Tab-separated table of C-alpha atoms in Angstrom:
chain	number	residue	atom	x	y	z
M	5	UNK	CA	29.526	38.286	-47.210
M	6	UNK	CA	31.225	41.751	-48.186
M	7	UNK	CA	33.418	42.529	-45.069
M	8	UNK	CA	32.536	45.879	-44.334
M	9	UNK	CA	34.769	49.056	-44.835
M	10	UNK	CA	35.750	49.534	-41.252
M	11	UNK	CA	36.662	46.270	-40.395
M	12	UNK	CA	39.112	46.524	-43.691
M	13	UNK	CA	41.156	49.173	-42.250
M	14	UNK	CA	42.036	47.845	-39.033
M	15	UNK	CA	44.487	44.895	-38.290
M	16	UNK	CA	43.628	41.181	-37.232
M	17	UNK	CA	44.339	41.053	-33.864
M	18	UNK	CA	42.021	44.161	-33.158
M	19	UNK	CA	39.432	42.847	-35.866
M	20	UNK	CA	37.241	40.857	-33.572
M	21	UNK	CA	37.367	43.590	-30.792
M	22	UNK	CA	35.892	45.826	-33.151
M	23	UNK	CA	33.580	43.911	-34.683
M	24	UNK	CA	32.585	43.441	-31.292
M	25	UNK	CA	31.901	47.129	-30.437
M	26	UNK	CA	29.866	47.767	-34.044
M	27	UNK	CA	27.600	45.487	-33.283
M	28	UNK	CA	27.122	45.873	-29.346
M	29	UNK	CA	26.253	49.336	-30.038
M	30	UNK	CA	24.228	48.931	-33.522
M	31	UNK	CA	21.941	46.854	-31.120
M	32	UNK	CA	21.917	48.229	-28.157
M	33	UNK	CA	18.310	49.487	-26.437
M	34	UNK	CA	17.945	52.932	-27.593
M	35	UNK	CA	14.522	54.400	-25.917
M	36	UNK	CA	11.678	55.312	-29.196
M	37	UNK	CA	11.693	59.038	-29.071
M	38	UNK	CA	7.900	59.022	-27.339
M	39	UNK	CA	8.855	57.296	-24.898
M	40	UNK	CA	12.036	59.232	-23.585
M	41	UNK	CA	11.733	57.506	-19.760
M	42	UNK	CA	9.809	54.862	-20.352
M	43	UNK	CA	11.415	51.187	-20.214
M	44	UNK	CA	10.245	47.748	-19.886
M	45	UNK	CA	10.487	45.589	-17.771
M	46	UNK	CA	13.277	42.984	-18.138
M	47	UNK	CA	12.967	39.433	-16.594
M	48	UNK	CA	15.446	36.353	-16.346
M	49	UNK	CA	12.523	33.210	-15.962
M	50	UNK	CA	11.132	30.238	-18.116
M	51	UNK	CA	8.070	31.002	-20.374
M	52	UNK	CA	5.895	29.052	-22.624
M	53	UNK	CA	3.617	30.635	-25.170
M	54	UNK	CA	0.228	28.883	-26.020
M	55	UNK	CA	-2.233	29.212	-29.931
M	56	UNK	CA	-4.672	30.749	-27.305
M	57	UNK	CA	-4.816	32.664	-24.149
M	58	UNK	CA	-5.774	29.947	-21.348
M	59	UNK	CA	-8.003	30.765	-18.573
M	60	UNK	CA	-7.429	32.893	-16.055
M	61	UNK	CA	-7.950	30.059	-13.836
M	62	UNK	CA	-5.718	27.533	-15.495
M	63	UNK	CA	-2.571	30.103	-15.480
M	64	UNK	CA	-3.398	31.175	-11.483
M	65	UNK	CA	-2.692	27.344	-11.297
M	66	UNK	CA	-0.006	26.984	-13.474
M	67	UNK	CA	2.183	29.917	-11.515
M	68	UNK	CA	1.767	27.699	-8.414
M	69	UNK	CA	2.883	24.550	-9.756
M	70	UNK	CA	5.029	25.276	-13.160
M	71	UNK	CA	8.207	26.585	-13.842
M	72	UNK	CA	7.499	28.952	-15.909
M	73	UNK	CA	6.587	33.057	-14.864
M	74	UNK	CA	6.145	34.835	-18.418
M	75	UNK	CA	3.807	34.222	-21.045
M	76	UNK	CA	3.596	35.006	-25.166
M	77	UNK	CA	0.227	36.545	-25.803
M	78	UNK	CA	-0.889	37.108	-29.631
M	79	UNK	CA	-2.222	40.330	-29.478
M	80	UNK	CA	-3.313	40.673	-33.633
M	81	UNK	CA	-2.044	40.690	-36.879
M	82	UNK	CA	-3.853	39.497	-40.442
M	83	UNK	CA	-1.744	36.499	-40.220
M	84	UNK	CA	-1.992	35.250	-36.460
M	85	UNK	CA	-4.001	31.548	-36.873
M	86	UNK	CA	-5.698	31.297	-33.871
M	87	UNK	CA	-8.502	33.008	-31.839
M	88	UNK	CA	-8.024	35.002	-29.196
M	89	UNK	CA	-9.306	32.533	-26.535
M	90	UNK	CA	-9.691	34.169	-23.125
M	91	UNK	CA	-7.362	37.331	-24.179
M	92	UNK	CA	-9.136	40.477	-23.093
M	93	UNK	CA	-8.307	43.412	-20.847
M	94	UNK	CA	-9.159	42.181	-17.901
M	95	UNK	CA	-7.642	38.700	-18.463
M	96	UNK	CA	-4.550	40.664	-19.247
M	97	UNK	CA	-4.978	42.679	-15.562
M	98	UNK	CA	-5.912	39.376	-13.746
M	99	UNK	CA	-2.943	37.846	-14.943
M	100	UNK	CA	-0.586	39.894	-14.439
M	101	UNK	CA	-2.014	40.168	-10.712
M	102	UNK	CA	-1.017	37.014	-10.894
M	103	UNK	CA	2.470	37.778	-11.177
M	104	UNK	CA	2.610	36.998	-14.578
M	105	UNK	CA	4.698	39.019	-16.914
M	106	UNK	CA	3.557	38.903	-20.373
M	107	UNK	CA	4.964	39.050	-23.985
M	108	UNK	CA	3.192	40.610	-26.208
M	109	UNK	CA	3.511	39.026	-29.838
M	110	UNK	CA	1.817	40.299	-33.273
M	111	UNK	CA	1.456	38.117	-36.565
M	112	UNK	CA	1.596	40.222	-39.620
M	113	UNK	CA	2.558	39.615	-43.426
M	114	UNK	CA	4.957	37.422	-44.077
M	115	UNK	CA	7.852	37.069	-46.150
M	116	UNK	CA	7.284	36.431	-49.966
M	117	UNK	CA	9.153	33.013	-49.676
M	118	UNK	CA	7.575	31.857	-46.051
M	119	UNK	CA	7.395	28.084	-46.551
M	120	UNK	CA	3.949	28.151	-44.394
M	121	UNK	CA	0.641	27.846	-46.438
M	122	UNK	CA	-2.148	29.990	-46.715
M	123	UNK	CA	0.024	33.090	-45.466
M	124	UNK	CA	-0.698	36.603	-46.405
M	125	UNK	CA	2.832	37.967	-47.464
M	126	UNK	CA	4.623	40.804	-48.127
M	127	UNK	CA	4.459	43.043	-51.384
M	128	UNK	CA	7.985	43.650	-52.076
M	129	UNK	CA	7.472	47.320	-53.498
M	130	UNK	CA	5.376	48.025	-50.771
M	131	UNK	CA	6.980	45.990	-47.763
M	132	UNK	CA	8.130	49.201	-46.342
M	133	UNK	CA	4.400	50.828	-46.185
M	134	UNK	CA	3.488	47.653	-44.791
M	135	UNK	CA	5.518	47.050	-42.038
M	136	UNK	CA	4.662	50.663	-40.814
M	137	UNK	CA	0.651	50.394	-41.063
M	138	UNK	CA	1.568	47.027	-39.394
M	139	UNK	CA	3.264	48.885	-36.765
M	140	UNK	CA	0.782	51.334	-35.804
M	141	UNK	CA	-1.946	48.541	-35.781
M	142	UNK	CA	0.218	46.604	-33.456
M	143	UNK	CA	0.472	49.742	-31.098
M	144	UNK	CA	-3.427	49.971	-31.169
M	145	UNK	CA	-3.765	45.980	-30.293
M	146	UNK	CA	-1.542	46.521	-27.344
M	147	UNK	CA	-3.150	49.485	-26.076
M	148	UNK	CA	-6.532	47.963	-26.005
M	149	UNK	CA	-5.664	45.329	-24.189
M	150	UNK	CA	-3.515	47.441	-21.569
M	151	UNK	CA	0.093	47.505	-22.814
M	152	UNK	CA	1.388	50.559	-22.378
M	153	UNK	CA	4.150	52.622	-24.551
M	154	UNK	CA	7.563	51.534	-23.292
M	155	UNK	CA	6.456	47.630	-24.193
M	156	UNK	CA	7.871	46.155	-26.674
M	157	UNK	CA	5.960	43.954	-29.440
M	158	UNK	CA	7.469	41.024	-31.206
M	159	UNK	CA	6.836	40.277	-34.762
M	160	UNK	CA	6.151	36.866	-35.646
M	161	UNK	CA	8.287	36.126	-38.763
M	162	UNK	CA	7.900	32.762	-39.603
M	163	UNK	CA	10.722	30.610	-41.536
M	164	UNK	CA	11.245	31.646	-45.302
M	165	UNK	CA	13.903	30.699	-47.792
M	166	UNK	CA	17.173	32.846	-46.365
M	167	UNK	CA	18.826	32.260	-49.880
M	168	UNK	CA	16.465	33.693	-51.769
M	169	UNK	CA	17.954	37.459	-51.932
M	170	UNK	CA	15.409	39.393	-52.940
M	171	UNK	CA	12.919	37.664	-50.070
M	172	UNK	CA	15.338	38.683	-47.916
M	173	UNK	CA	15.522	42.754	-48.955
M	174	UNK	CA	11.336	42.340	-48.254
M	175	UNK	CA	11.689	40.813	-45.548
M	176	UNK	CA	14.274	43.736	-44.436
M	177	UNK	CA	12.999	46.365	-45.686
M	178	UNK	CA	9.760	45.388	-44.205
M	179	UNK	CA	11.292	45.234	-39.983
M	180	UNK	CA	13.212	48.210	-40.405
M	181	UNK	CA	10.222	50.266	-40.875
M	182	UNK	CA	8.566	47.964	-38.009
M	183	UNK	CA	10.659	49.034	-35.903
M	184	UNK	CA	10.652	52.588	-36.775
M	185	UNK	CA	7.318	52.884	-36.941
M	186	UNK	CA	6.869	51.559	-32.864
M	187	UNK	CA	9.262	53.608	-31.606
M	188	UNK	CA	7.657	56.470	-33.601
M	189	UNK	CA	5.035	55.277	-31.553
M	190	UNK	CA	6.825	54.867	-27.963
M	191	UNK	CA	7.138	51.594	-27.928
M	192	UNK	CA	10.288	48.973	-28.448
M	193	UNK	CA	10.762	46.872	-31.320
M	194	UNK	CA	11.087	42.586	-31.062
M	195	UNK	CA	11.422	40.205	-33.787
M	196	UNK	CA	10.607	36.495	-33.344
M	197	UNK	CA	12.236	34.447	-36.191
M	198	UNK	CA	13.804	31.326	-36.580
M	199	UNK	CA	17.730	30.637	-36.280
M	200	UNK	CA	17.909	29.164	-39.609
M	201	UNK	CA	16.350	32.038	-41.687
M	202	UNK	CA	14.893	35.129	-39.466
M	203	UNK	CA	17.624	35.707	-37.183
M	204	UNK	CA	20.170	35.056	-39.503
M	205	UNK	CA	18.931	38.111	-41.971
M	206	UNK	CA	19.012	40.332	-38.867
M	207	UNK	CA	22.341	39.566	-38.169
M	208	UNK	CA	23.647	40.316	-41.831
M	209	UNK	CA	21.348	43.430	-42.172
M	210	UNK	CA	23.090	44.724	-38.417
M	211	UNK	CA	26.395	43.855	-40.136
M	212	UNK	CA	26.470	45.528	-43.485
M	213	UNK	CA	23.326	47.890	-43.519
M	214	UNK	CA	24.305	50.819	-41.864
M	215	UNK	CA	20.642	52.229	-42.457
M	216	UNK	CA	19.098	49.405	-40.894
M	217	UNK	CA	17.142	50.424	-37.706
M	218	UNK	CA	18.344	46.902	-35.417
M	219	UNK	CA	15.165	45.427	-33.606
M	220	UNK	CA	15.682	46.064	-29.226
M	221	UNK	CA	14.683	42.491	-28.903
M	222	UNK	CA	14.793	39.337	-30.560
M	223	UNK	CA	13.189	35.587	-29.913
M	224	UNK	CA	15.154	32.879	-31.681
M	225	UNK	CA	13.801	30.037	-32.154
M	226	UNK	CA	15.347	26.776	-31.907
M	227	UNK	CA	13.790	23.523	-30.368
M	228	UNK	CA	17.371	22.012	-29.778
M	229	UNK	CA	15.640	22.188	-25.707
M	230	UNK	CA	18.717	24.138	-24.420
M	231	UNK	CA	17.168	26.695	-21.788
M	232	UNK	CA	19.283	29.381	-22.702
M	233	UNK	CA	19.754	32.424	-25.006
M	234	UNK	CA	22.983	32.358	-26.013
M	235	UNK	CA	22.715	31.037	-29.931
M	236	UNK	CA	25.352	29.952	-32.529
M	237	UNK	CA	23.129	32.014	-35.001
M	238	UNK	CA	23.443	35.312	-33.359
M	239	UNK	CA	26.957	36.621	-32.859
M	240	UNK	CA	27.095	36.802	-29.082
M	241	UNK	CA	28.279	40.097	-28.625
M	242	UNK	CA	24.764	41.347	-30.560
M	243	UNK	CA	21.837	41.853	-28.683
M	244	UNK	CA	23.344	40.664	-25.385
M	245	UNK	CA	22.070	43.481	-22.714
M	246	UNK	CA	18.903	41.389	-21.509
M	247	UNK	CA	17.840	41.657	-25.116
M	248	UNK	CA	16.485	37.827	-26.411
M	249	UNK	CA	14.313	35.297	-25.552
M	250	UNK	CA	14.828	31.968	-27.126
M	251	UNK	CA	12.098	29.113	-28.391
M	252	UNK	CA	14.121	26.255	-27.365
M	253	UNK	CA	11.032	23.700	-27.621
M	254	UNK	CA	7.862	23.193	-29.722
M	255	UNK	CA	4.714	22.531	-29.363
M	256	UNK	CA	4.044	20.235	-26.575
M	257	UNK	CA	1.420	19.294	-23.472
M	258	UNK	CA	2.471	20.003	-20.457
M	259	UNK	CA	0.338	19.471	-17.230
M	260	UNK	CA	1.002	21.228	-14.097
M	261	UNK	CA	-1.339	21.180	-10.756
M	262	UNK	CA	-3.925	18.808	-13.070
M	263	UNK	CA	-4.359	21.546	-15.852
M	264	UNK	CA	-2.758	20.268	-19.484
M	265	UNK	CA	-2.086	23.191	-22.040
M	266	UNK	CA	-0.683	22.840	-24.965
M	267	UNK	CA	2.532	24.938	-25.504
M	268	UNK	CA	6.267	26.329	-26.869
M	269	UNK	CA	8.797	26.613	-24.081
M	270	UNK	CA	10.861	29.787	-23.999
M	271	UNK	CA	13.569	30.962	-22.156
M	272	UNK	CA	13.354	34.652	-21.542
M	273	UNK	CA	16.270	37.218	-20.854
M	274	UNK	CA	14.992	40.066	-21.895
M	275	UNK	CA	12.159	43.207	-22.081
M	276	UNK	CA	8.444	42.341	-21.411
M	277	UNK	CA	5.271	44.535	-21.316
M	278	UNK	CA	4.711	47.048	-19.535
M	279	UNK	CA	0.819	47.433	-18.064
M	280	UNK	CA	-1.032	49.807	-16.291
């Protein structure tokens, strides 16, 4: 990788300090210009996403007897696999009654290289038009199920060939105008991807694309089943103010209270939805 310009210029010893300080601010939270006082909510706590939403009455359970207090919630997208199950508005309202907080996730095109079958990808002339009309669809899910602007939404971008360079301009071009277009829209931008290949292009787009609109959120994903967000894929200085969740372990059954749901561990340290 090119080092950039800056980092040229200056000596070694201050080299990794500012290195440090590019990339702390290139990914800092910056509010979408909507949504000028509007934040989310941030939370430290285990999660688990599940395909489908359970039952109101299986998660009112689960919050007595699990660990976990936040849950991923697919909320659309052309390429999300599975139904809604018992998502609606008012399972989103009786949950969060609960005291559950809730991540909102959207599965959209993929990359042109995703190594998942039967995906609907990107266009790469177009992946910029795309990832905006994905954007403002996303905002429309979220708002019909109660999400309000100040939430943020994480794309689901699953693995894809990192070496293959012109996959990975898509795949960029493509989340820099996802992110633009929700915080065009008042809400805050989060990028599920996997260590290997999605968070590793975010990184290296942060790093040398000075264009590059950085996501306020990402979820790595890594089953290595280490509860916490601190990842050798993501420089730690990036992303690091309450700004990542982390996949740490697949799918799995778990059973808590009697009730068995089959689910992804997460570990969350970072912004959530906010609901009316």
């Amino acid at each position: 990788m090119e080092t950039p310009r800056l980092l040229r210029q200056t000596s070694a010893p201050a080299r990794g300090l500012v290195l440090a300080s590019v990339l702390l601010c290139a990914t800092a939270v910056t509010a979408p210009a909507s949504a000028a006082t509007a934040r989310p909510p941030v939370v430290s706590v285990p999660g688990f996403d599940s395909c489908s939403a359970p039952s109101a009455g299986a998660m009112q359970t689960w919050y007595r007897t699990s660990p976990y207090r936040a849950v991923g919630v697919y909320i659309g997208g052309g390429d999300r696999a599975c139904p809604s199950g018992n998502l609606t508005p008012g399972w989103v309202n009786a949950v969060s009654a609960q005291g559950w907080s809730l991540i909102p996730i959207y599965v959209g095109l993929q990359a042109p290289c995703a190594t998942g079958k039967k995906l609907k990808k990107m266009a790469p002339a177009q992946a910029a038009q795309q990832g905006a009309a994905e954007a403002a669809d996303a905002v429309n899910q979220a708002g019909a199920y109660g999400m309000r602007s100040g939430s943020p939404i994480y794309f689901d971008l699953e693995a894809f060939k990192q070496a293959d360079q012109g996959c990975v301009n898509t795949v960029t071009a493509y989340l820099n105008a996802w992110t633009r277009g929700l915080h065009s829209r008042g809400f805050y931008s989060g990028v599920y991807g996997s260590a290997a290949s999605g968070m590793v292009t975010l990184t290296e787009a942060v790093e040398t694309r000075s264009s590059f609109a950085a996501p306020d959120a990402i979820w790595i994903a890594r089953w290595d089943r280490q509860e916490r967000t601190a990842d050798g894929s993501v420089p730690d200085p990036m992303w690091s103010r309450h700004q990542r969740i982390k996949q740490y372990q697949g799918g799995h059954v778990e059973k808590h209270g009697g009730v068995a749901i089959e689910i992804d561990s997460d570990f969350l340290d970072g912004p959530v939805a906010r609901l009316r």
